[in-house]
């Protein structure tokens, strides 16, 4: 990890000048300028204490969570999945570059600021990226959840483990499915390589839509003995009308 002095030298040296991935202006750090960084989406108002959906109160769970509590205890998101972050994540998936992946990873610790103000937050023992299927990994050649999980583990100073879980099959083409279909699609999609009795585990993904993937992995980890599983994401999709 770079010291503050090294960062200062890099930030002020023209040789290391970066341009904002959103507007092309000079970026101060991590590939985004300050005005664009301040525009990243986070809708004001109360959030469901379990899944962080916009809610009438921060005390009562939302309707979905009251109907069926997800297998994860809490979901913490850095931002909402909305303009302009939505476009950056899509670009990173279809035209990945180390620079863009680095920008997104640098945004992940923002989730900590939202989490630390929430009831029930406490530090996990282990940070685990949601695994991609081997075929998908080969096709993409990079792993965004892995980069995000690394950034979070570094900030929290918590152990990172990308070997604990594996994905049995590719399930990430879920865009056309509704919540119930997504839950069915990702059922038993994950395997765990060893027992994790008593551990508090943070699982990390880029985007949570219905939370079905995170629910499925959390359920598998709980069955393997995890005491608590929290879900951490860069961006949480929110209903447009909410
Ligand atoms: Zn900018
Ligand atoms: Zn909820």
CSV table of N, CA and C in Angstrom, one decimal, residues 146-238:
chain,number,residue,atom,x,y,z
A,146,UNK,N,-13.3,-9.6,-7.6
A,146,UNK,CA,-12.0,-9.8,-6.9
A,146,UNK,C,-11.3,-8.5,-6.6
A,147,UNK,N,-11.2,-7.6,-7.6
A,147,UNK,CA,-10.6,-6.3,-7.4
A,147,UNK,C,-11.3,-5.5,-6.3
A,148,UNK,N,-12.6,-5.5,-6.3
A,148,UNK,CA,-13.4,-4.8,-5.3
A,148,UNK,C,-13.2,-5.4,-3.9
A,149,UNK,N,-13.1,-6.7,-3.8
A,149,UNK,CA,-12.9,-7.4,-2.5
A,149,UNK,C,-11.5,-7.1,-2.0
A,150,UNK,N,-10.5,-7.0,-2.9
A,150,UNK,CA,-9.2,-6.7,-2.4
A,150,UNK,C,-9.2,-5.3,-1.8
A,151,UNK,N,-9.8,-4.3,-2.5
A,151,UNK,CA,-9.8,-2.9,-2.0
A,151,UNK,C,-10.5,-2.8,-0.7
A,152,UNK,N,-11.6,-3.6,-0.5
A,152,UNK,CA,-12.3,-3.5,0.7
A,152,UNK,C,-11.5,-4.2,1.9
A,153,UNK,N,-10.9,-5.3,1.6
A,153,UNK,CA,-10.1,-6.0,2.6
A,153,UNK,C,-8.9,-5.1,3.0
A,154,UNK,N,-8.3,-4.5,2.1
A,154,UNK,CA,-7.2,-3.6,2.4
A,154,UNK,C,-7.6,-2.5,3.3
A,155,UNK,N,-8.7,-1.8,3.0
A,155,UNK,CA,-9.2,-0.7,3.8
A,155,UNK,C,-9.6,-1.2,5.2
A,156,UNK,N,-10.3,-2.3,5.3
A,156,UNK,CA,-10.7,-2.9,6.6
A,156,UNK,C,-9.6,-3.5,7.4
A,157,UNK,N,-8.5,-3.8,6.6
A,157,UNK,CA,-7.4,-4.6,7.2
A,157,UNK,C,-7.9,-6.0,7.7
A,158,UNK,N,-8.6,-6.6,6.8
A,158,UNK,CA,-9.3,-7.9,7.1
A,158,UNK,C,-8.7,-8.9,6.0
A,159,UNK,N,-8.6,-10.2,6.4
A,159,UNK,CA,-8.0,-11.2,5.5
A,159,UNK,C,-8.9,-11.4,4.3
A,160,UNK,N,-8.2,-11.5,3.1
A,160,UNK,CA,-8.9,-11.7,1.8
A,160,UNK,C,-8.7,-13.2,1.4
A,161,UNK,N,-9.8,-13.8,0.9
A,161,UNK,CA,-9.7,-15.2,0.6
A,161,UNK,C,-10.5,-15.4,-0.7
A,162,UNK,N,-9.8,-15.6,-1.8
A,162,UNK,CA,-10.6,-15.9,-3.1
A,162,UNK,C,-10.6,-17.4,-3.4
A,163,UNK,N,-10.2,-18.2,-2.5
A,163,UNK,CA,-10.1,-19.7,-2.7
A,163,UNK,C,-11.2,-20.4,-2.0
A,164,UNK,N,-11.9,-19.7,-1.1
A,164,UNK,CA,-12.9,-20.4,-0.3
A,164,UNK,C,-14.1,-21.0,-1.1
A,165,UNK,N,-14.5,-20.2,-2.0
A,165,UNK,CA,-15.8,-20.6,-2.8
A,165,UNK,C,-15.5,-20.8,-4.2
A,166,UNK,N,-16.3,-21.5,-4.9
A,166,UNK,CA,-16.2,-21.6,-6.3
A,166,UNK,C,-17.7,-21.7,-6.9
A,167,UNK,N,-17.7,-21.3,-8.2
A,167,UNK,CA,-19.0,-21.3,-8.9
A,167,UNK,C,-19.2,-22.5,-9.7
A,168,UNK,N,-20.3,-23.2,-9.5
A,168,UNK,CA,-20.5,-24.5,-10.2
A,168,UNK,C,-20.9,-24.2,-11.7
A,169,UNK,N,-21.6,-23.2,-11.9
A,169,UNK,CA,-22.0,-22.9,-13.3
A,169,UNK,C,-22.3,-21.4,-13.5
A,170,UNK,N,-22.2,-20.9,-14.7
A,170,UNK,CA,-22.4,-19.5,-14.9
A,170,UNK,C,-23.9,-19.1,-14.8
A,171,UNK,N,-24.2,-18.1,-14.0
A,171,UNK,CA,-25.6,-17.7,-13.8
A,171,UNK,C,-25.7,-16.2,-14.0
A,172,UNK,N,-24.7,-15.6,-14.6
A,172,UNK,CA,-24.9,-14.1,-14.5
A,172,UNK,C,-25.6,-13.4,-15.7
A,173,UNK,N,-26.3,-14.2,-16.5
A,173,UNK,CA,-27.2,-13.6,-17.5
A,173,UNK,C,-28.6,-13.6,-16.9
A,174,UNK,N,-28.9,-12.8,-15.9
A,174,UNK,CA,-30.2,-12.8,-15.2
A,174,UNK,C,-31.0,-11.6,-15.6
A,175,UNK,N,-30.6,-10.8,-16.5
A,175,UNK,CA,-31.2,-9.5,-16.7
A,175,UNK,C,-32.7,-9.6,-17.0
A,176,UNK,N,-33.1,-10.7,-17.8
A,176,UNK,CA,-34.5,-10.8,-18.2
A,176,UNK,C,-35.4,-11.5,-17.2
A,177,UNK,N,-34.8,-12.0,-16.1
A,177,UNK,CA,-35.5,-12.8,-15.1
A,177,UNK,C,-36.1,-11.9,-14.0
A,178,UNK,N,-37.3,-12.3,-13.4
A,178,UNK,CA,-37.8,-11.6,-12.3
A,178,UNK,C,-37.2,-12.2,-11.0
A,179,UNK,N,-37.6,-11.6,-9.9
A,179,UNK,CA,-36.9,-12.0,-8.6
A,179,UNK,C,-37.0,-13.5,-8.3
A,180,UNK,N,-38.2,-14.0,-8.5
A,180,UNK,CA,-38.5,-15.4,-8.2
A,180,UNK,C,-37.6,-16.3,-9.1
A,181,UNK,N,-37.6,-15.9,-10.4
A,181,UNK,CA,-36.8,-16.7,-11.4
A,181,UNK,C,-35.3,-16.6,-11.1
A,182,UNK,N,-34.9,-15.5,-10.7
A,182,UNK,CA,-33.5,-15.3,-10.3
A,182,UNK,C,-33.1,-16.2,-9.2
A,183,UNK,N,-33.9,-16.2,-8.2
A,183,UNK,CA,-33.7,-17.1,-7.0
A,183,UNK,C,-33.5,-18.5,-7.4
A,184,UNK,N,-34.4,-19.0,-8.3
A,184,UNK,CA,-34.4,-20.3,-8.8
A,184,UNK,C,-33.1,-20.6,-9.6
A,185,UNK,N,-32.8,-19.6,-10.4
A,185,UNK,CA,-31.6,-19.7,-11.3
A,185,UNK,C,-30.3,-19.9,-10.6
A,186,UNK,N,-30.2,-19.3,-9.4
A,186,UNK,CA,-28.9,-19.3,-8.7
A,186,UNK,C,-28.9,-20.3,-7.6
A,187,UNK,N,-30.0,-21.0,-7.4
A,187,UNK,CA,-30.0,-22.0,-6.3
A,187,UNK,C,-28.9,-23.0,-6.5
A,188,UNK,N,-28.2,-23.3,-5.4
A,188,UNK,CA,-27.0,-24.3,-5.4
A,188,UNK,C,-26.0,-24.0,-6.5
A,189,UNK,N,-25.8,-22.7,-6.8
A,189,UNK,CA,-24.8,-22.3,-7.9
A,189,UNK,C,-23.4,-22.3,-7.3
A,190,UNK,N,-23.2,-22.3,-6.0
A,190,UNK,CA,-21.9,-22.2,-5.4
A,190,UNK,C,-21.5,-23.4,-4.6
A,191,UNK,N,-20.2,-23.6,-4.5
A,191,UNK,CA,-19.6,-24.6,-3.6
A,191,UNK,C,-18.6,-23.9,-2.7
A,192,UNK,N,-18.4,-24.5,-1.5
A,192,UNK,CA,-17.5,-24.0,-0.5
A,192,UNK,C,-16.4,-25.1,-0.3
A,193,UNK,N,-15.1,-24.8,-0.3
A,193,UNK,CA,-14.1,-25.8,-0.3
A,193,UNK,C,-13.8,-26.3,1.1
A,194,UNK,N,-14.1,-25.6,2.1
A,194,UNK,CA,-13.8,-26.1,3.5
A,194,UNK,C,-14.8,-25.5,4.4
A,195,UNK,N,-14.9,-26.1,5.6
A,195,UNK,CA,-15.8,-25.6,6.7
A,195,UNK,C,-15.4,-24.1,7.1
A,196,UNK,N,-16.4,-23.3,7.4
A,196,UNK,CA,-16.0,-22.0,7.9
A,196,UNK,C,-16.8,-21.7,9.2
A,197,UNK,N,-16.7,-22.7,10.1
A,197,UNK,CA,-17.4,-22.6,11.4
A,197,UNK,C,-17.1,-21.4,12.2
A,198,UNK,N,-18.2,-20.7,12.6
A,198,UNK,CA,-18.0,-19.5,13.5
A,198,UNK,C,-17.5,-18.2,12.8
A,199,UNK,N,-17.2,-18.3,11.5
A,199,UNK,CA,-16.7,-17.1,10.9
A,199,UNK,C,-17.8,-16.1,10.5
A,200,UNK,N,-17.4,-14.8,10.6
A,200,UNK,CA,-18.2,-13.7,10.1
A,200,UNK,C,-17.6,-13.3,8.7
A,201,UNK,N,-18.3,-13.6,7.6
A,201,UNK,CA,-17.7,-13.4,6.3
A,201,UNK,C,-18.4,-12.3,5.5
A,202,UNK,N,-17.6,-11.5,4.9
A,202,UNK,CA,-18.1,-10.4,4.0
A,202,UNK,C,-18.0,-10.9,2.5
A,203,UNK,N,-19.1,-11.1,1.8
A,203,UNK,CA,-19.0,-11.4,0.4
A,203,UNK,C,-19.1,-10.2,-0.5
A,204,UNK,N,-18.4,-10.1,-1.6
A,204,UNK,CA,-18.3,-8.9,-2.3
A,204,UNK,C,-18.6,-9.1,-3.8
A,205,UNK,N,-19.5,-8.2,-4.3
A,205,UNK,CA,-19.9,-8.3,-5.8
A,205,UNK,C,-19.9,-6.9,-6.3
A,206,UNK,N,-20.0,-6.8,-7.7
A,206,UNK,CA,-20.0,-5.4,-8.2
A,206,UNK,C,-21.4,-4.8,-8.1
A,207,UNK,N,-22.4,-5.5,-8.5
A,207,UNK,CA,-23.8,-5.0,-8.5
A,207,UNK,C,-24.8,-6.0,-7.8
A,208,UNK,N,-25.7,-5.4,-7.0
A,208,UNK,CA,-26.8,-6.2,-6.5
A,208,UNK,C,-28.0,-5.7,-7.2
A,209,UNK,N,-28.8,-6.7,-7.8
A,209,UNK,CA,-30.0,-6.3,-8.4
A,209,UNK,C,-31.1,-6.7,-7.5
A,210,UNK,N,-31.5,-8.0,-7.5
A,210,UNK,CA,-32.5,-8.5,-6.6
A,210,UNK,C,-31.8,-9.0,-5.3
A,211,UNK,N,-30.5,-9.2,-5.4
A,211,UNK,CA,-29.8,-9.8,-4.3
A,211,UNK,C,-29.8,-11.4,-4.3
A,212,UNK,N,-30.3,-11.9,-5.4
A,212,UNK,CA,-30.5,-13.4,-5.5
A,212,UNK,C,-29.2,-14.1,-5.4
A,213,UNK,N,-28.2,-13.6,-6.2
A,213,UNK,CA,-26.8,-14.3,-6.2
A,213,UNK,C,-26.2,-14.2,-4.8
A,214,UNK,N,-26.3,-13.0,-4.2
A,214,UNK,CA,-25.7,-12.9,-2.8
A,214,UNK,C,-26.4,-13.8,-1.8
A,215,UNK,N,-27.7,-13.9,-2.0
A,215,UNK,CA,-28.5,-14.7,-1.1
A,215,UNK,C,-28.0,-16.2,-1.2
A,216,UNK,N,-27.8,-16.6,-2.5
A,216,UNK,CA,-27.5,-18.0,-2.7
A,216,UNK,C,-26.1,-18.3,-2.1
A,217,UNK,N,-25.1,-17.4,-2.4
A,217,UNK,CA,-23.8,-17.7,-1.8
A,217,UNK,C,-23.8,-17.6,-0.3
A,218,UNK,N,-24.5,-16.7,0.3
A,218,UNK,CA,-24.6,-16.6,1.7
A,218,UNK,C,-25.2,-17.8,2.3
A,219,UNK,N,-26.2,-18.4,1.7
A,219,UNK,CA,-26.9,-19.6,2.2
A,219,UNK,C,-25.9,-20.7,2.2
A,220,UNK,N,-25.1,-20.9,1.1
A,220,UNK,CA,-24.1,-21.9,1.0
A,220,UNK,C,-23.1,-21.8,2.2
A,221,UNK,N,-22.6,-20.6,2.4
A,221,UNK,CA,-21.6,-20.3,3.4
A,221,UNK,C,-22.2,-20.6,4.8
A,222,UNK,N,-23.5,-20.2,5.0
A,222,UNK,CA,-24.1,-20.5,6.3
A,222,UNK,C,-24.2,-22.0,6.6
A,223,UNK,N,-24.5,-22.7,5.5
A,223,UNK,CA,-24.6,-24.2,5.6
A,223,UNK,C,-23.3,-24.8,5.9
A,224,UNK,N,-22.2,-24.1,5.5
A,224,UNK,CA,-20.8,-24.6,5.8
A,224,UNK,C,-20.3,-24.1,7.2
A,225,UNK,N,-21.2,-23.5,8.0
A,225,UNK,CA,-20.9,-23.2,9.3
A,225,UNK,C,-20.7,-21.7,9.6
A,226,UNK,N,-20.7,-20.8,8.6
A,226,UNK,CA,-20.4,-19.4,8.9
A,226,UNK,C,-21.5,-18.9,9.9
A,227,UNK,N,-21.0,-18.1,10.8
A,227,UNK,CA,-21.9,-17.5,11.8
A,227,UNK,C,-22.7,-16.4,11.3
A,228,UNK,N,-22.1,-15.6,10.5
A,228,UNK,CA,-22.8,-14.4,9.8
A,228,UNK,C,-22.2,-14.2,8.5
A,229,UNK,N,-23.0,-13.8,7.5
A,229,UNK,CA,-22.5,-13.4,6.2
A,229,UNK,C,-23.1,-12.1,5.9
A,230,UNK,N,-22.3,-11.1,5.5
A,230,UNK,CA,-22.8,-9.8,5.1
A,230,UNK,C,-22.4,-9.7,3.6
A,231,UNK,N,-23.2,-8.9,2.9
A,231,UNK,CA,-23.0,-8.7,1.4
A,231,UNK,C,-22.5,-7.3,1.2
A,232,UNK,N,-21.5,-7.1,0.5
A,232,UNK,CA,-20.9,-5.8,0.2
A,232,UNK,C,-20.9,-5.6,-1.3
A,233,UNK,N,-21.4,-4.5,-1.8
A,233,UNK,CA,-21.4,-4.3,-3.3
A,233,UNK,C,-21.0,-2.9,-3.6
A,234,UNK,N,-20.5,-2.7,-4.9
A,234,UNK,CA,-20.2,-1.4,-5.3
A,234,UNK,C,-21.4,-0.6,-5.6
A,235,UNK,N,-22.4,-1.2,-6.2
A,235,UNK,CA,-23.7,-0.5,-6.5
A,235,UNK,C,-24.9,-1.4,-6.4
A,236,UNK,N,-25.9,-0.7,-5.8
A,236,UNK,CA,-27.1,-1.5,-5.5
A,236,UNK,C,-28.2,-0.9,-6.4
A,237,UNK,N,-28.8,-1.8,-7.2
A,237,UNK,CA,-29.9,-1.3,-8.1
A,237,UNK,C,-31.1,-0.9,-7.2
A,238,UNK,N,-31.8,0.2,-7.6
A,238,UNK,CA,-32.9,0.6,-6.8
A,238,UNK,C,-34.1,0.8,-7.8
